[in-house]
Amino acid sequence: MNQPHDQAATLRILSGKKKEDRERSHSSTKRPRIIAMASGKGGTGKTVLSVNLAFQFQRMGLKVLLVDVDPGLANIDVHLRLQAERTTRDLIEGRCRAEEAVLIGPRGLWIVPGGNMGTQLDAGEQQGGDPYNPESMDKLLQALTPLFSKIDLVLLDTGAGIGPWVLRAVERADQTLVVTQSDPASVTDAYALLKLARRRRPDRSPALIINRVKEKREALLTASRLRKVAGRFLSFEPDLAGWLHEDPRIELSVQNQVPISLALDHEDPLYLDLAGCAAKCRALSSAPPSRKGLAGFPGVSPAQHSREKAIHPMPMRERLEKTPPLAQEGKGLLPRAQEGKGLFSGAPIPQDLGHRQKL
């Protein structure tokens, strides 16, 4: 007599269970976007841009993981006055878990420091071959996957040049940002990087950021030259993601190990440069993460990439509640920052710039 009722109840239970399983599966396979910051020539300001763009993405409400994948002179931890205990090399070689390698920086930014090969070679750790080969990049990204359900964006700060390690990062990224300056050497090397990046990922168009320009016209002219040459010989024209004006305050912020984004008033032209770059970069990388990227390294199946959630900014009210104003975090790394006489006109600088804590 109760069989129809029992069957209906059973179907409802099974339906609910399937829904829960789908939601759990969706959550567990969340795939953040990956942006690779690259430069053909060293000294273009790529790392400083990477750090400050990470904070700009955070202000948009995205949870960002900044990973230092410069195999030669990794120094993001130094830029942020952090003490690195575990590095990308520890992850590659399986000496720690992803959450053990993460440092919590200013504004809650997650950072994975890089292994400094110069220091390691100096200490006689060169045995066992080069740890920074293309396969190691795949191992690193695979080691980071336990964090992917908790973040929206992975920002890879690569080394300068066009080595195999850098090109594998470009190949695995959803978007590559090529940082260059306007001088002939930087432009020539940027073109070489554009060529190889396009060859590795023909389904993706690298974008340009022109750094240290004296005026907007200089940035537009540099980008126009690169776009024209790329259009003629590479059959594509890279987008211009933005530019950053030359400003002595940037060097001062580097010396004081304080990200410039945390020191400027939001109406400052330099801050607007950074905010504009971040907004354009996000717009350019708004396409769904491609199957070709992470699907190419072991441990991540292509099926994971077909169930992605769109990235939605955190509501402003929630962001304000989660992120206290800088005035409450401490003050005073840069002299006279609040007096209107120094180089900075923005809020005071936090002293406790970062620490390690359990995720």
CSV table of C-alpha atoms in Angstrom, one decimal:
chain,number,residue,atom,x,y,z
A,1,MET,CA,0.0,0.0,0.0
A,2,ASN,CA,2.8,2.4,0.8
A,3,GLN,CA,4.9,1.4,-2.1
A,4,PRO,CA,4.1,4.5,-4.3
A,5,HIS,CA,4.8,6.8,-1.4
A,6,ASP,CA,8.1,5.0,-0.6
A,7,GLN,CA,9.2,5.1,-4.3
A,8,ALA,CA,8.5,8.9,-4.5
A,9,ALA,CA,10.3,9.5,-1.3
A,10,THR,CA,13.2,7.4,-2.5
A,11,LEU,CA,13.4,9.4,-5.8
A,12,ARG,CA,13.4,12.7,-3.9
A,13,ILE,CA,16.2,11.5,-1.7
A,14,LEU,CA,18.2,10.3,-4.7
A,15,SER,CA,17.5,13.5,-6.6
A,16,GLY,CA,18.7,15.5,-3.6
A,17,LYS,CA,21.8,13.4,-3.3
A,18,LYS,CA,22.7,13.8,-7.0
A,19,LYS,CA,22.3,17.5,-6.7
A,20,GLU,CA,24.6,17.6,-3.6
A,21,ASP,CA,27.1,15.4,-5.5
A,22,ARG,CA,27.0,17.7,-8.5
A,23,GLU,CA,27.5,20.8,-6.3
A,24,ARG,CA,30.4,19.1,-4.4
A,25,SER,CA,32.0,18.0,-7.7
A,26,HIS,CA,31.6,21.5,-9.1
A,27,SER,CA,33.2,23.0,-6.0
A,28,SER,CA,36.1,20.6,-5.9
A,29,THR,CA,37.0,21.1,-9.5
A,30,LYS,CA,37.0,24.9,-9.5
A,31,ARG,CA,39.7,26.2,-11.8
A,32,PRO,CA,41.1,29.6,-11.3
A,33,ARG,CA,42.4,31.6,-14.2
A,34,ILE,CA,46.2,31.7,-14.8
A,35,ILE,CA,48.0,34.8,-15.9
A,36,ALA,CA,51.7,34.7,-16.7
A,37,MET,CA,53.7,37.9,-16.4
A,38,ALA,CA,56.7,37.7,-18.7
A,39,SER,CA,59.3,39.9,-20.3
A,40,GLY,CA,61.9,39.3,-23.0
A,41,LYS,CA,64.5,41.6,-21.4
A,42,GLY,CA,65.4,41.8,-17.7
A,43,GLY,CA,65.0,45.0,-15.8
A,44,THR,CA,61.6,46.0,-17.3
A,45,GLY,CA,59.9,46.2,-13.9
A,46,LYS,CA,57.9,43.0,-14.4
A,47,THR,CA,58.1,41.8,-10.8
A,48,VAL,CA,57.0,45.2,-9.4
A,49,LEU,CA,54.1,45.2,-11.8
A,50,SER,CA,53.2,41.6,-10.8
A,51,VAL,CA,53.1,42.5,-7.1
A,52,ASN,CA,51.0,45.6,-7.6
A,53,LEU,CA,48.6,44.1,-10.1
A,54,ALA,CA,48.0,41.3,-7.6
A,55,PHE,CA,46.8,43.9,-5.1
A,56,GLN,CA,44.7,45.6,-7.8
A,57,PHE,CA,43.0,42.2,-8.6
A,58,GLN,CA,42.4,41.8,-4.8
A,59,ARG,CA,40.7,45.1,-4.7
A,60,MET,CA,38.3,43.9,-7.4
A,61,GLY,CA,37.2,41.2,-5.1
A,62,LEU,CA,39.3,38.3,-6.5
A,63,LYS,CA,41.2,35.9,-4.3
A,64,VAL,CA,44.7,35.9,-5.8
A,65,LEU,CA,47.6,33.5,-5.5
A,66,LEU,CA,50.9,35.2,-6.5
A,67,VAL,CA,53.5,32.6,-7.4
A,68,ASP,CA,57.2,33.6,-8.0
A,69,VAL,CA,58.4,31.3,-10.8
A,70,ASP,CA,61.6,33.2,-11.6
A,71,PRO,CA,64.1,30.4,-11.5
A,72,GLY,CA,67.2,32.6,-11.3
A,73,LEU,CA,66.6,35.5,-8.9
A,74,ALA,CA,63.2,35.0,-7.2
A,75,ASN,CA,62.5,37.9,-4.9
A,76,ILE,CA,58.8,38.6,-4.4
A,77,ASP,CA,59.2,37.7,-0.7
A,78,VAL,CA,61.9,40.4,-0.5
A,79,HIS,CA,59.6,43.0,-2.2
A,80,LEU,CA,57.0,42.3,0.5
A,81,ARG,CA,59.3,41.9,3.4
A,82,LEU,CA,58.4,38.3,4.0
A,83,GLN,CA,60.5,35.4,5.3
A,84,ALA,CA,60.3,32.5,2.9
A,85,GLU,CA,60.6,29.1,4.6
A,86,ARG,CA,59.2,27.0,1.7
A,87,THR,CA,59.5,27.7,-2.0
A,88,THR,CA,58.4,26.5,-5.4
A,89,ARG,CA,61.3,24.1,-5.4
A,90,ASP,CA,60.0,22.4,-2.2
A,91,LEU,CA,56.7,21.9,-4.0
A,92,ILE,CA,58.3,20.6,-7.2
A,93,GLU,CA,60.4,18.1,-5.2
A,94,GLY,CA,57.5,17.1,-3.0
A,95,ARG,CA,59.0,18.3,0.3
A,96,CYS,CA,55.9,20.1,1.4
A,97,ARG,CA,52.2,20.6,0.6
A,98,ALA,CA,50.8,23.6,-1.2
A,99,GLU,CA,49.3,25.2,2.0
A,100,GLU,CA,52.6,24.9,3.8
A,101,ALA,CA,54.4,26.9,1.1
A,102,VAL,CA,51.9,29.8,1.1
A,103,LEU,CA,52.8,33.1,2.9
A,104,ILE,CA,50.0,35.5,3.8
A,105,GLY,CA,51.0,39.0,2.7
A,106,PRO,CA,49.5,42.4,3.0
A,107,ARG,CA,45.7,42.6,2.5
A,108,GLY,CA,45.5,38.8,2.8
A,109,LEU,CA,47.4,38.2,-0.5
A,110,TRP,CA,48.6,34.6,-0.9
A,111,ILE,CA,52.2,34.3,-2.1
A,112,VAL,CA,54.3,31.2,-2.9
A,113,PRO,CA,57.9,32.4,-2.9
A,114,GLY,CA,60.3,31.2,-5.5
A,115,GLY,CA,63.5,29.2,-5.1
A,116,ASN,CA,66.6,31.3,-5.7
A,117,MET,CA,68.8,29.2,-7.9
A,118,GLY,CA,71.7,31.6,-7.4
A,119,THR,CA,71.6,30.9,-3.6
A,120,GLN,CA,71.1,27.2,-4.2
A,121,LEU,CA,74.1,26.9,-6.5
A,122,ASP,CA,76.2,28.9,-4.1
A,123,ALA,CA,75.3,26.4,-1.4
A,124,GLY,CA,76.4,23.5,-3.6
A,125,GLU,CA,72.8,22.2,-4.3
A,126,GLN,CA,73.3,21.9,-8.0
A,127,GLN,CA,73.4,18.1,-7.9
A,128,GLY,CA,70.5,16.2,-9.6
A,129,GLY,CA,70.2,18.5,-12.6
A,130,ASP,CA,68.2,21.6,-13.3
A,131,PRO,CA,65.1,21.6,-11.2
A,132,TYR,CA,63.5,24.3,-13.3
A,133,ASN,CA,62.7,22.5,-16.5
A,134,PRO,CA,59.3,22.4,-18.4
A,135,GLU,CA,58.3,19.2,-16.6
A,136,SER,CA,58.9,20.8,-13.3
A,137,MET,CA,56.5,23.7,-14.2
A,138,ASP,CA,53.8,21.0,-14.7
A,139,LYS,CA,54.7,19.5,-11.3
A,140,LEU,CA,54.5,22.9,-9.6
A,141,LEU,CA,51.1,23.6,-11.1
A,142,GLN,CA,49.9,20.2,-10.1
A,143,ALA,CA,51.2,20.7,-6.6
A,144,LEU,CA,49.2,23.9,-6.3
A,145,THR,CA,45.8,22.3,-7.4
A,146,PRO,CA,44.7,21.8,-3.7
A,147,LEU,CA,44.5,25.6,-3.5
A,148,PHE,CA,42.5,26.1,-6.6
A,149,SER,CA,39.0,25.7,-5.0
A,150,LYS,CA,39.9,28.6,-2.7
A,151,ILE,CA,41.2,31.2,-5.3
A,152,ASP,CA,40.0,33.0,-8.4
A,153,LEU,CA,43.3,33.9,-10.0
A,154,VAL,CA,46.9,32.6,-10.2
A,155,LEU,CA,49.4,35.2,-11.1
A,156,LEU,CA,52.7,33.7,-12.3
A,157,ASP,CA,55.7,36.1,-12.1
A,158,THR,CA,58.1,34.4,-14.5
A,159,GLY,CA,61.7,35.1,-15.1
A,160,ALA,CA,63.0,37.3,-17.9
A,161,GLY,CA,63.9,35.8,-21.3
A,162,ILE,CA,62.5,32.9,-23.4
A,163,GLY,CA,63.8,29.8,-21.7
A,164,PRO,CA,61.9,26.5,-21.7
A,165,TRP,CA,60.7,27.1,-18.1
A,166,VAL,CA,59.2,30.5,-19.0
A,167,LEU,CA,57.6,29.2,-22.2
A,168,ARG,CA,56.0,26.3,-20.3
A,169,ALA,CA,54.4,28.8,-17.9
A,170,VAL,CA,53.2,30.8,-20.9
A,171,GLU,CA,51.8,27.6,-22.5
A,172,ARG,CA,49.9,26.7,-19.3
A,173,ALA,CA,48.5,30.2,-18.8
A,174,ASP,CA,45.1,31.5,-19.9
A,175,GLN,CA,46.6,35.0,-20.5
A,176,THR,CA,50.2,36.2,-21.0
A,177,LEU,CA,51.1,39.8,-20.2
A,178,VAL,CA,54.4,40.9,-21.9
A,179,VAL,CA,56.0,43.7,-20.0
A,180,THR,CA,58.3,45.9,-22.0
A,181,GLN,CA,59.8,49.4,-22.1
A,182,SER,CA,60.1,51.7,-25.1
A,183,ASP,CA,63.8,51.3,-25.7
A,184,PRO,CA,64.9,49.3,-28.8
A,185,ALA,CA,66.4,46.4,-26.9
A,186,SER,CA,63.3,45.9,-24.8
A,187,VAL,CA,61.0,46.1,-27.8
A,188,THR,CA,63.1,43.7,-29.8
A,189,ASP,CA,63.1,41.1,-27.0
A,190,ALA,CA,59.4,41.7,-26.4
A,191,TYR,CA,58.7,40.8,-30.0
A,192,ALA,CA,60.7,37.6,-29.7
A,193,LEU,CA,58.6,36.7,-26.7
A,194,LEU,CA,55.4,37.5,-28.5
A,195,LYS,CA,56.4,35.3,-31.3
A,196,LEU,CA,57.2,32.3,-29.1
A,197,ALA,CA,54.2,32.8,-26.9
A,198,ARG,CA,51.9,32.9,-29.9
A,199,ARG,CA,53.5,29.8,-31.3
A,200,ARG,CA,53.0,27.9,-28.0
A,201,ARG,CA,49.4,29.1,-27.6
A,202,PRO,CA,47.9,30.0,-31.0
A,203,ASP,CA,44.5,30.1,-29.3
A,204,ARG,CA,45.6,33.0,-27.1
A,205,SER,CA,46.9,36.4,-27.9
A,206,PRO,CA,49.5,37.9,-25.5
A,207,ALA,CA,48.9,41.4,-24.4
A,208,LEU,CA,51.3,44.3,-23.8
A,209,ILE,CA,52.1,46.4,-20.8
A,210,ILE,CA,54.4,49.3,-21.5
A,211,ASN,CA,56.4,50.3,-18.4
A,212,ARG,CA,58.2,53.5,-17.4
A,213,VAL,CA,56.8,55.8,-20.0
A,214,LYS,CA,57.2,59.6,-19.8
A,215,GLU,CA,53.8,60.2,-21.4
A,216,LYS,CA,50.8,58.3,-22.8
A,217,ARG,CA,51.9,59.0,-26.3
A,218,GLU,CA,55.1,57.0,-25.7
A,219,ALA,CA,53.2,54.0,-24.6
A,220,LEU,CA,50.8,54.2,-27.6
A,221,LEU,CA,53.6,54.6,-30.1
A,222,THR,CA,55.6,51.6,-28.6
A,223,ALA,CA,52.5,49.4,-28.7
A,224,SER,CA,51.7,50.5,-32.2
A,225,ARG,CA,55.1,49.5,-33.5
A,226,LEU,CA,54.9,46.1,-31.9
A,227,ARG,CA,51.3,45.6,-33.1
A,228,LYS,CA,52.3,46.5,-36.6
A,229,VAL,CA,55.3,44.2,-36.8
A,230,ALA,CA,53.4,41.3,-35.1
A,231,GLY,CA,50.5,41.9,-37.5
A,232,ARG,CA,52.7,41.7,-40.5
A,233,PHE,CA,54.9,38.7,-39.5
A,234,LEU,CA,52.9,36.8,-36.9
A,235,SER,CA,49.4,37.4,-38.2
A,236,PHE,CA,48.1,38.8,-35.0
A,237,GLU,CA,48.1,42.2,-33.2
A,238,PRO,CA,48.7,42.0,-29.4
A,239,ASP,CA,46.3,44.1,-27.3
A,240,LEU,CA,47.6,46.9,-25.2
A,241,ALA,CA,46.6,46.1,-21.6
A,242,GLY,CA,48.0,49.4,-20.2
A,243,TRP,CA,51.0,51.4,-19.3
A,244,LEU,CA,52.8,52.8,-16.2
A,245,HIS,CA,54.3,56.2,-16.1
A,246,GLU,CA,57.9,56.6,-14.9
A,247,ASP,CA,57.8,57.7,-11.3
A,248,PRO,CA,60.5,58.0,-8.6
A,249,ARG,CA,58.0,56.9,-6.0
A,250,ILE,CA,58.1,53.4,-7.4
A,251,GLU,CA,61.9,53.1,-6.7
A,252,LEU,CA,61.3,54.4,-3.2
A,253,SER,CA,58.6,51.9,-2.5
A,254,VAL,CA,60.9,49.1,-3.7
A,255,GLN,CA,63.6,50.3,-1.4
A,256,ASN,CA,61.2,50.4,1.5
A,257,GLN,CA,59.6,47.0,0.6
A,258,VAL,CA,56.2,48.6,0.4
A,259,PRO,CA,54.0,47.9,-2.7
A,260,ILE,CA,53.2,51.2,-4.3
A,261,SER,CA,49.5,50.2,-4.6
A,262,LEU,CA,49.2,50.3,-0.8
A,263,ALA,CA,50.7,53.8,-0.5
A,264,LEU,CA,48.9,55.9,-3.1
A,265,ASP,CA,45.7,57.8,-3.0
A,266,HIS,CA,43.1,56.2,-5.3
A,267,GLU,CA,43.0,59.4,-7.3
A,268,ASP,CA,46.7,59.5,-7.9
A,269,PRO,CA,47.6,59.2,-11.6
A,270,LEU,CA,50.0,56.4,-10.9
A,271,TYR,CA,47.4,54.5,-9.0
A,272,LEU,CA,45.0,55.0,-11.9
A,273,ASP,CA,47.6,53.5,-14.2
A,274,LEU,CA,47.8,50.4,-12.1
A,275,ALA,CA,44.0,50.1,-11.7
A,276,GLY,CA,43.6,50.6,-15.5
A,277,CYS,CA,46.0,47.8,-16.3
A,278,ALA,CA,44.3,45.4,-13.9
A,279,ALA,CA,40.8,46.3,-15.3
A,280,LYS,CA,42.0,45.8,-18.9
A,281,CYS,CA,43.9,42.6,-18.0
A,282,ARG,CA,40.8,41.1,-16.4
A,283,ALA,CA,38.7,42.1,-19.4
A,284,LEU,CA,41.2,40.4,-21.8
A,285,SER,CA,41.3,37.2,-19.7
A,286,SER,CA,37.5,37.0,-19.2
A,287,ALA,CA,37.1,34.1,-21.7
A,288,PRO,CA,36.6,30.7,-20.0
A,289,PRO,CA,39.8,28.9,-19.1
A,290,SER,CA,40.8,26.8,-22.0
A,291,ARG,CA,41.2,23.0,-22.1
A,292,LYS,CA,44.7,23.4,-23.5
A,293,GLY,CA,46.2,25.0,-20.5
A,294,LEU,CA,46.1,22.9,-17.3
A,295,ALA,CA,44.7,19.8,-19.2
A,296,GLY,CA,48.2,19.3,-20.5
A,297,PHE,CA,49.9,18.4,-17.2
A,298,PRO,CA,49.4,15.1,-15.2
A,299,GLY,CA,46.7,14.9,-12.6
A,300,VAL,CA,44.2,17.3,-14.1
A,301,SER,CA,41.6,15.9,-16.5
A,302,PRO,CA,40.1,17.9,-19.3
A,303,ALA,CA,36.7,17.2,-17.8
A,304,GLN,CA,37.6,19.6,-15.0
A,305,HIS,CA,37.7,22.5,-17.4
A,306,SER,CA,34.1,22.2,-18.5
A,307,ARG,CA,32.5,22.9,-15.2
A,308,GLU,CA,33.9,26.3,-14.3
A,309,LYS,CA,32.2,29.0,-12.3
A,310,ALA,CA,32.3,32.5,-13.5
A,311,ILE,CA,34.4,34.8,-11.3
A,312,HIS,CA,32.2,37.3,-9.6
A,313,PRO,CA,33.6,40.2,-7.5
A,314,MET,CA,33.0,40.1,-3.8
A,315,PRO,CA,30.3,42.6,-2.8
A,316,MET,CA,31.7,45.9,-1.8
A,317,ARG,CA,30.2,45.7,1.7
A,318,GLU,CA,31.8,42.3,2.3
A,319,ARG,CA,35.1,43.5,1.0
A,320,LEU,CA,35.1,46.5,3.4
A,321,GLU,CA,34.3,44.3,6.3
A,322,LYS,CA,37.0,41.8,5.5
A,323,THR,CA,39.7,44.3,4.7
A,324,PRO,CA,40.4,47.0,7.3
A,325,PRO,CA,41.5,50.4,6.1
A,326,LEU,CA,45.3,51.0,6.0
A,327,ALA,CA,44.9,53.5,8.8
A,328,GLN,CA,44.0,50.7,11.2
A,329,GLU,CA,46.9,48.5,10.2
A,330,GLY,CA,49.8,50.7,11.4
A,331,LYS,CA,51.7,53.5,9.9
A,332,GLY,CA,54.9,55.0,8.9
A,333,LEU,CA,57.4,53.2,6.8
A,334,LEU,CA,57.7,56.1,4.4
A,335,PRO,CA,58.5,59.5,6.0
A,336,ARG,CA,56.0,62.3,5.8
A,337,ALA,CA,53.6,60.3,3.8
A,338,GLN,CA,50.6,62.0,5.4
A,339,GLU,CA,52.1,65.5,5.6
A,340,GLY,CA,51.7,66.3,1.9
A,341,LYS,CA,55.4,67.0,1.7
A,342,GLY,CA,56.8,63.6,0.9
A,343,LEU,CA,56.5,61.4,-2.1
A,344,PHE,CA,53.3,59.7,-1.1
A,345,SER,CA,50.0,61.4,-0.6
A,346,GLY,CA,47.9,58.3,0.3
A,347,ALA,CA,47.1,56.4,3.4
A,348,PRO,CA,49.7,55.4,6.0
A,349,ILE,CA,51.7,52.2,5.2
A,350,PRO,CA,51.1,49.1,7.2
A,351,GLN,CA,54.1,47.9,9.3
A,352,ASP,CA,53.1,44.3,9.5
A,353,LEU,CA,53.3,43.6,5.8
A,354,GLY,CA,52.9,39.8,6.0
A,355,HIS,CA,53.2,36.7,8.0
A,356,ARG,CA,52.8,32.9,7.8
A,357,GLN,CA,49.7,31.3,9.0
A,358,LYS,CA,47.7,28.2,8.4
A,359,LEU,CA,45.3,28.3,5.6
